[in-house]
């Protein structure tokens, strides 16, 4: 298969700059494009006679007509330079095949789905939260989004609006959303890093849950240091990595 056959050229429909470094955008979705909530797409641009590709988790629902993404721009990042200048009407390359195994349906059991994220690691969970079957399966969907400052919590309103969502709004009483700010303190948010909030039980208390092996299923996504530190903390608390042949309580993925 040639490179040309592996991707399609899509149009950027809209771009929203939430801050100098946070952007969300949507692109056209080919009718043949399929993905499962939690998977990522490979997006690319032509560069220097070749191409530059990066993986980004889809934030839109499996059934949406468009594909939406969240990008945190990194100073000096090759891909960030492209995204900093994109506008509606520009084109972008989309690999035809979605990828990834960060899928809540891989858990064979459990009652409480606990989603732990930092920064852009919230992206797959935004898609998962729009899937009715996930809400129907679990008793509780608990999401923690840990960022540095209050201004980085750009999805609070979108999450609040799930109450009006035509497909999942009726289940929103199952949601426990906990925003966390680690460099800005106030009386509203937790301020511990995720591993610390697990160790001191402040996260479980804020979510109104008791974390245990029978009920709790953890999905971790974000910067690699957080993912490893949080994973280690959960291992120390008696939880285990989920594997297809040996079911456990933890799945993790570095944020794209």
XYZ file of C-alpha atoms in Angstrom:
256
model
C 0.000 0.000 0.000
C 1.419 3.380 -0.936
C 1.596 6.336 1.423
C -1.072 8.112 -0.628
C -3.521 5.278 0.025
C -3.010 5.346 3.796
C -4.421 8.805 4.430
C -7.108 11.220 3.304
C -6.945 14.993 3.026
C -9.532 16.636 5.275
C -10.687 20.200 5.811
C -10.365 22.042 9.114
C -13.880 23.269 9.909
C -13.198 25.491 12.910
C -10.422 26.356 15.337
C -10.879 27.775 18.832
C -7.984 29.283 20.777
C -8.816 28.971 24.472
C -5.459 30.459 25.486
C -2.092 31.056 23.801
C -1.357 27.331 24.179
C -4.742 25.537 24.255
C -6.644 24.937 21.025
C -9.545 22.751 19.983
C -10.543 22.150 16.379
C -12.743 20.018 14.164
C -12.085 18.413 10.813
C -14.271 16.728 8.235
C -14.847 13.024 8.806
C -14.794 10.559 5.913
C -17.872 8.339 5.831
C -15.615 5.283 6.064
C -13.691 6.501 9.141
C -14.372 4.392 12.236
C -13.016 4.706 15.761
C -13.930 3.651 19.283
C -14.137 6.190 22.107
C -10.681 6.251 23.684
C -8.749 5.707 20.449
C -6.482 8.183 18.683
C -6.078 9.455 15.142
C -2.841 10.211 13.347
C -2.854 13.719 11.897
C -0.239 15.117 9.578
C 1.056 17.954 7.441
C 3.377 18.007 4.438
C 6.834 19.167 5.482
C 10.095 19.520 3.607
C 9.211 17.119 0.818
C 7.868 14.586 3.309
C 5.313 14.516 6.086
C 5.096 15.110 9.811
C 2.653 12.930 11.777
C 1.462 12.918 15.394
C -1.199 10.979 17.305
C -4.126 12.824 18.930
C -6.997 11.297 20.875
C -10.417 12.051 19.398
C -12.607 14.141 21.728
C -15.836 13.833 19.729
C -18.343 10.999 19.988
C -18.146 7.829 17.910
C -21.372 8.837 16.151
C -20.416 12.488 15.426
C -20.302 13.783 11.872
C -16.960 15.523 12.470
C -13.725 14.669 14.285
C -12.689 16.984 17.133
C -9.316 17.255 18.851
C -7.584 19.094 21.694
C -3.977 20.234 21.355
C -1.663 21.876 23.854
C 0.943 23.812 21.916
C 4.552 23.156 22.908
C 7.104 25.895 22.348
C 9.513 24.761 19.660
C 7.405 21.715 18.821
C 7.355 20.953 15.104
C 3.683 19.977 15.079
C 2.752 22.857 17.379
C 4.127 25.333 14.843
C 1.642 23.992 12.305
C -1.295 24.054 14.702
C -0.502 27.555 15.954
C -1.213 28.878 12.468
C -4.050 26.703 11.185
C -7.357 28.308 10.296
C -10.777 27.135 9.184
C -10.592 26.109 5.549
C -7.041 24.763 5.750
C -6.369 21.102 4.991
C -4.881 18.408 7.200
C -3.929 14.791 6.584
C -5.797 12.004 8.397
C -4.486 8.450 8.607
C -7.338 6.186 7.528
C -6.991 3.880 10.538
C -7.726 4.857 14.145
C -5.523 3.165 16.715
C -5.262 2.330 20.404
C -6.533 -0.058 23.073
C -7.434 2.515 25.734
C -11.015 1.319 25.785
C -13.292 0.998 28.844
C -15.095 -1.991 27.326
C -11.892 -4.000 27.812
C -12.723 -4.193 31.516
C -14.862 -7.334 31.937
C -16.363 -6.162 35.221
C -16.386 -3.324 37.767
C -18.917 -0.740 38.896
C -17.055 2.580 39.040
C -15.043 3.873 36.059
C -12.437 6.294 37.423
C -10.736 8.401 34.741
C -7.550 10.192 35.822
C -6.051 12.800 33.497
C -3.600 15.655 33.251
C -3.480 18.278 30.501
C -4.419 16.902 27.098
C -4.921 13.481 28.689
C -8.564 14.435 29.195
C -9.164 14.080 25.441
C -10.146 10.373 25.244
C -12.426 10.772 28.262
C -14.373 13.556 26.555
C -15.259 11.036 23.846
C -15.989 8.239 26.315
C -18.393 10.482 28.262
C -20.547 10.881 25.144
C -21.188 7.139 24.747
C -24.557 6.048 26.235
C -23.457 2.421 26.652
C -20.658 3.459 29.034
C -23.132 5.273 31.298
C -25.498 2.320 31.155
C -22.814 -0.158 32.129
C -21.177 1.599 35.115
C -22.807 2.817 38.321
C -20.465 5.820 38.455
C -18.278 7.673 35.960
C -15.679 9.694 37.856
C -13.328 12.069 36.038
C -10.384 13.967 37.510
C -8.629 16.585 35.362
C -5.401 17.881 36.879
C -3.844 21.054 35.456
C -1.526 23.796 36.663
C -3.873 26.799 36.754
C -7.613 27.499 36.784
C -7.398 28.934 33.252
C -6.261 25.512 32.009
C -9.608 23.935 32.949
C -11.116 24.707 29.565
C -13.612 21.798 29.470
C -15.553 22.483 32.670
C -18.448 24.042 30.774
C -18.556 21.252 28.178
C -18.714 18.667 30.954
C -21.466 20.616 32.728
C -23.445 20.679 29.471
C -23.570 16.869 29.409
C -26.684 17.306 31.560
C -28.430 18.590 28.406
C -26.926 15.989 26.066
C -29.724 14.200 24.152
C -28.155 10.741 24.547
C -26.395 10.807 27.934
C -28.096 13.633 29.822
C -30.457 11.266 31.618
C -27.482 9.501 33.245
C -25.504 12.576 34.323
C -26.343 12.020 37.985
C -23.770 9.200 37.794
C -20.957 11.683 37.042
C -18.344 12.769 39.579
C -16.127 15.474 38.044
C -13.145 16.694 40.068
C -11.015 19.526 38.615
C -7.555 19.797 40.196
C -5.152 22.748 40.094
C -1.586 22.107 41.269
C -0.074 25.612 41.064
C -3.044 27.769 41.965
C -4.888 27.397 45.231
C -8.456 28.323 46.082
C -11.223 26.923 48.211
C -12.947 25.153 45.335
C -10.472 22.690 43.839
C -8.135 19.969 45.065
C -4.485 20.986 44.795
C -2.604 17.707 45.203
C -0.972 15.914 42.286
C -2.953 12.833 41.314
C -0.627 10.303 42.999
C -0.734 12.329 46.216
C -4.508 12.651 46.067
C -4.715 8.851 45.870
C -2.324 8.369 48.779
C -4.084 10.817 51.111
C -7.592 9.671 49.999
C -8.618 13.234 49.112
C -9.621 12.194 45.580
C -11.801 9.307 46.720
C -13.416 11.601 49.280
C -14.050 14.323 46.681
C -15.571 11.764 44.313
C -17.662 10.258 47.088
C -16.300 6.800 46.329
C -14.483 4.022 48.120
C -11.738 2.717 45.854
C -11.494 -1.080 45.967
C -10.600 -3.969 43.673
C -14.148 -5.242 43.308
C -15.766 -1.984 42.186
C -13.037 0.382 40.931
C -11.622 0.420 37.402
C -8.983 3.051 36.659
C -8.030 4.630 33.336
C -4.980 6.924 33.447
C -3.995 9.313 30.654
C -1.655 12.290 30.638
C 2.010 13.177 30.818
C 4.279 10.124 31.158
C 5.597 11.043 34.618
C 2.077 11.345 36.031
C 0.981 8.118 34.368
C 3.888 6.162 35.853
C 3.636 7.759 39.309
C -0.116 7.198 39.478
C 0.236 3.627 38.238
C 2.888 2.941 40.883
C 0.664 4.410 43.595
C -2.264 2.212 42.560
C -0.017 -0.865 42.501
C 1.077 -0.041 46.050
C -2.597 0.114 47.021
C -3.200 -3.416 45.761
C -4.589 -2.746 42.275
C -3.209 -4.497 39.191
C -2.647 -3.765 35.513
C -5.445 -5.049 33.303
C -4.353 -7.579 30.694
C -6.534 -9.496 28.290
C -5.725 -12.871 29.843
C -5.321 -11.582 33.406
C -8.068 -9.066 34.229
C -7.030 -6.200 36.476
C -8.180 -2.751 37.526
C -5.829 -0.352 35.667
C -5.392 0.795 32.070
C -3.040 3.604 31.144
C -1.866 5.598 28.162
C 0.449 8.541 27.706
C -1.505 11.617 26.591
C -1.260 12.601 22.944
